[in-house]
Amino acid sequence: YDPALSLDAAWRLPGEQMTRASSIDDLLKEADYISLHVPYIKDKTHHLIDAEALKIMKPGVSICNFARGEIVDGAALRAAYESGTHNGKYVSDFADKDLMGHPNHLVMPHLGASTGEAEENSAGMAADQIIDFLETGSIRNSVNFPDARLDPKDTQSSRLCIVNENSPGVLGAVTSFLGDKGINIEQQINLSRGGIAYTVIDMTGQPDDPAGLQEELGAKVEGILSSRFIGVPFHNELGRPGTFYHVTWFQES
């Protein structure tokens, strides 16, 4: 997997060293080394390498697991070692209680994100992302929200960030509500992830009553979960996030 190279582009690379497998079973039959780099999903990749998979492999295939320990069934691999049907190495950065002490199990340190430099960089990145969210409403690397960033068009426009149910008609109702209030939308984005949608709207100028505008928006538009008025997000006044900052939560009745 290469984030900068698509699968189709990879197969167009010159050379005849790669063979494309049509299924996981075909790959397991032919491979001399198997490197695992898949996410752990309980009902999909749990024990992806199990007793049945081991039966398909060559006896001397070596397995490198740098994904998650649960992807390999350690008990099944231990049984294959002891029966003599498998003699390849198992290299992992996760200890396995069923394989502890076996000479074919090579455990490497799992320290990629635990060095002083990595923790300092991670802390700095987290702080920068929180600041960006507070000041501009941008969302990066969230586990349950879409990535969202709207660059400034006018440094004097005000910004409204809305969290709503990902349902048909909500965005249209929001823009119609603002239009009825005589508010001009300069630019906007609307992104969703699962059942949640996130909308960022830049409006010309400043509303006279931002808090009242939010309250009325939540009362009139069904599906609004919360809204946040940031004021002028790109006019850094004494380090504060804009000239006005107000959050309104709408509780379900």
XYZ file of C-alpha atoms in Angstrom:
253
model
C 0.000 0.000 0.000
C 1.342 3.393 -0.979
C -0.850 6.472 -0.351
C 0.884 8.249 -3.254
C 0.469 5.385 -5.725
C -2.813 3.816 -6.774
C -3.122 0.068 -7.270
C -3.696 0.450 -11.007
C -0.642 2.686 -11.338
C 1.471 0.149 -9.439
C 0.603 -2.572 -11.958
C 1.737 -0.309 -14.789
C 5.269 -0.027 -13.385
C 7.982 -1.559 -15.605
C 9.381 -4.984 -14.812
C 8.074 -8.505 -14.474
C 8.857 -9.134 -10.815
C 5.289 -8.807 -9.540
C 2.542 -11.379 -9.868
C -1.015 -10.405 -9.101
C -2.963 -12.778 -6.845
C -6.691 -13.037 -7.458
C -7.489 -13.995 -3.858
C -5.912 -14.208 -0.416
C -5.752 -17.999 -0.723
C -3.764 -17.716 -3.968
C -1.356 -15.305 -2.284
C -0.902 -17.622 0.719
C -0.110 -20.589 -1.554
C 2.655 -18.776 -3.459
C 4.292 -16.472 -0.901
C 7.659 -17.094 0.729
C 7.212 -14.080 3.006
C 3.924 -12.591 4.149
C 3.865 -9.062 5.587
C 0.652 -8.003 7.321
C -0.438 -4.344 7.252
C -4.216 -4.412 7.722
C -6.399 -2.765 10.386
C -7.908 -4.897 13.135
C -11.651 -5.269 12.541
C -13.278 -7.715 14.933
C -15.543 -9.534 12.484
C -13.292 -9.233 9.407
C -9.565 -9.426 10.170
C -9.615 -11.163 13.570
C -7.394 -14.251 13.140
C -7.022 -13.567 9.422
C -4.062 -15.959 9.674
C -5.659 -18.970 11.345
C -5.265 -22.755 11.175
C -6.906 -22.955 7.741
C -4.670 -20.214 6.345
C -1.580 -21.954 7.736
C -2.549 -25.190 5.951
C -2.523 -23.333 2.626
C 0.924 -21.761 3.125
C 4.278 -23.223 2.254
C 5.807 -24.867 5.362
C 8.755 -22.480 5.425
C 6.909 -19.191 4.832
C 7.874 -16.416 7.264
C 5.149 -14.108 8.557
C 5.830 -10.470 9.479
C 3.002 -8.915 11.468
C 3.330 -5.164 11.929
C -0.385 -4.506 12.091
C -2.146 -5.907 15.196
C -1.464 -9.027 17.231
C -5.034 -10.320 16.954
C -4.700 -10.750 13.192
C -2.618 -13.906 13.731
C -4.007 -16.862 15.695
C -1.053 -17.540 17.976
C -2.467 -20.811 19.291
C -2.935 -22.155 15.755
C 0.579 -21.108 14.778
C 2.040 -22.753 17.897
C 0.195 -25.975 17.060
C 1.576 -25.860 13.499
C 5.106 -25.416 14.867
C 4.740 -28.315 17.277
C 3.232 -30.634 14.644
C 6.037 -29.819 12.216
C 3.736 -28.547 9.472
C 5.174 -25.039 9.727
C 8.766 -23.986 10.381
C 8.989 -20.396 9.120
C 9.661 -17.427 11.370
C 6.944 -15.257 12.919
C 8.187 -11.691 13.330
C 5.977 -9.276 15.231
C 6.087 -6.181 17.392
C 3.301 -7.654 19.550
C 3.981 -10.348 22.139
C 1.762 -13.430 21.891
C 1.089 -15.511 25.008
C 0.769 -18.714 22.971
C 4.117 -18.191 21.252
C 6.174 -16.832 24.134
C 9.529 -18.592 24.324
C 9.252 -20.335 20.960
C 12.509 -19.932 18.990
C 10.657 -19.137 15.765
C 8.820 -16.204 17.324
C 10.862 -13.009 17.016
C 9.404 -10.081 18.965
C 10.546 -6.568 18.103
C 10.012 -3.428 20.246
C 6.786 -1.579 19.592
C 8.160 1.925 20.162
C 7.463 3.871 16.990
C 5.309 6.497 18.729
C 6.928 6.354 22.162
C 10.222 8.130 21.560
C 10.733 11.556 23.071
C 10.836 13.180 19.638
C 7.638 11.433 18.477
C 5.720 12.376 21.621
C 6.856 15.995 21.373
C 5.838 16.164 17.706
C 2.489 14.488 18.437
C 1.753 16.926 21.267
C 2.583 19.861 19.012
C 0.376 18.537 16.220
C -2.533 17.998 18.620
C -2.193 21.524 20.009
C -2.059 23.047 16.522
C -5.173 21.144 15.461
C -7.127 22.225 18.552
C -6.101 25.854 18.004
C -7.139 25.605 14.351
C -10.526 24.190 15.352
C -11.147 26.863 17.980
C -10.087 29.731 15.736
C -11.440 28.648 12.349
C -13.666 25.590 12.855
C -11.305 23.370 10.843
C -11.295 19.665 11.725
C -8.307 17.411 11.083
C -7.750 13.750 11.989
C -10.978 13.324 13.938
C -12.126 9.774 14.701
C -15.839 10.554 14.276
C -16.057 13.770 12.217
C -15.106 14.437 8.603
C -11.930 16.351 7.830
C -13.012 19.900 7.050
C -11.114 23.051 6.159
C -12.392 26.225 4.527
C -9.692 28.760 3.721
C -10.560 32.462 4.140
C -12.071 34.391 1.266
C -12.651 37.674 3.059
C -10.899 38.544 6.324
C -13.980 40.496 7.449
C -16.546 37.721 6.951
C -18.036 35.966 9.974
C -18.164 32.213 10.299
C -20.863 29.849 11.499
C -20.056 26.163 12.112
C -22.964 23.748 12.330
C -23.142 20.108 13.397
C -26.261 18.386 12.149
C -27.748 15.014 11.367
C -26.677 13.706 7.971
C -30.188 13.821 6.560
C -31.621 15.106 3.262
C -32.798 18.703 3.264
C -30.936 20.000 6.315
C -28.348 22.022 4.382
C -31.030 23.493 2.138
C -33.086 24.490 5.171
C -30.048 26.175 6.745
C -29.212 28.222 3.657
C -32.890 29.165 3.178
C -33.092 30.288 6.806
C -30.048 32.525 6.422
C -31.358 33.911 3.132
C -34.672 34.800 4.751
C -32.681 36.718 7.368
C -31.012 38.753 4.645
C -27.630 37.095 5.254
C -25.383 36.581 2.254
C -23.306 33.377 2.134
C -19.873 34.065 0.671
C -18.685 30.435 0.737
C -19.450 27.174 2.493
C -18.519 23.516 2.830
C -20.679 20.606 3.884
C -19.082 17.255 4.687
C -20.385 14.119 6.355
C -19.173 11.000 8.102
C -21.680 8.348 8.995
C -24.728 9.945 10.571
C -23.035 13.296 11.270
C -22.639 16.245 8.896
C -20.500 19.321 9.478
C -21.174 22.620 7.740
C -18.976 25.720 7.749
C -20.511 28.945 6.382
C -18.792 32.282 5.827
C -21.269 35.186 5.884
C -20.829 38.751 4.726
C -20.246 40.992 7.722
C -21.497 40.314 11.232
C -25.083 39.478 12.292
C -26.557 41.926 14.800
C -27.427 39.136 17.254
C -25.316 36.008 16.659
C -26.594 34.184 19.749
C -30.219 34.860 18.816
C -29.533 33.774 15.242
C -28.213 30.433 16.480
C -31.125 29.884 18.836
C -33.654 30.559 16.078
C -31.748 28.377 13.616
C -31.857 25.448 16.030
C -35.548 25.958 16.709
C -36.599 26.211 13.057
C -34.336 23.714 11.295
C -34.853 20.092 12.261
C -31.684 18.031 12.606
C -29.367 20.751 13.989
C -27.296 19.311 16.869
C -25.092 22.287 17.699
C -23.771 25.501 16.195
C -20.750 27.668 16.860
C -20.374 31.295 15.833
C -16.722 32.308 15.619
C -17.032 35.913 14.495
C -14.153 36.981 12.274
C -12.015 33.825 12.332
C -9.048 35.263 10.433
C -8.747 38.538 12.337
C -6.584 37.524 15.284
C -7.468 40.073 17.946
C -5.135 39.679 20.948
C -4.839 35.953 20.224
C -8.549 35.341 20.711
C -10.637 33.397 18.172
C -12.313 36.316 16.443
C -14.461 39.127 17.750
C -17.338 36.982 18.991
C -17.431 33.379 20.113
C -20.628 31.554 20.997
C -21.633 27.875 21.118
C -25.229 26.699 21.196
C -26.230 23.097 21.914
C -29.660 21.842 20.950
C -30.866 18.998 23.159
C -33.261 16.435 21.791
C -36.687 16.675 23.388
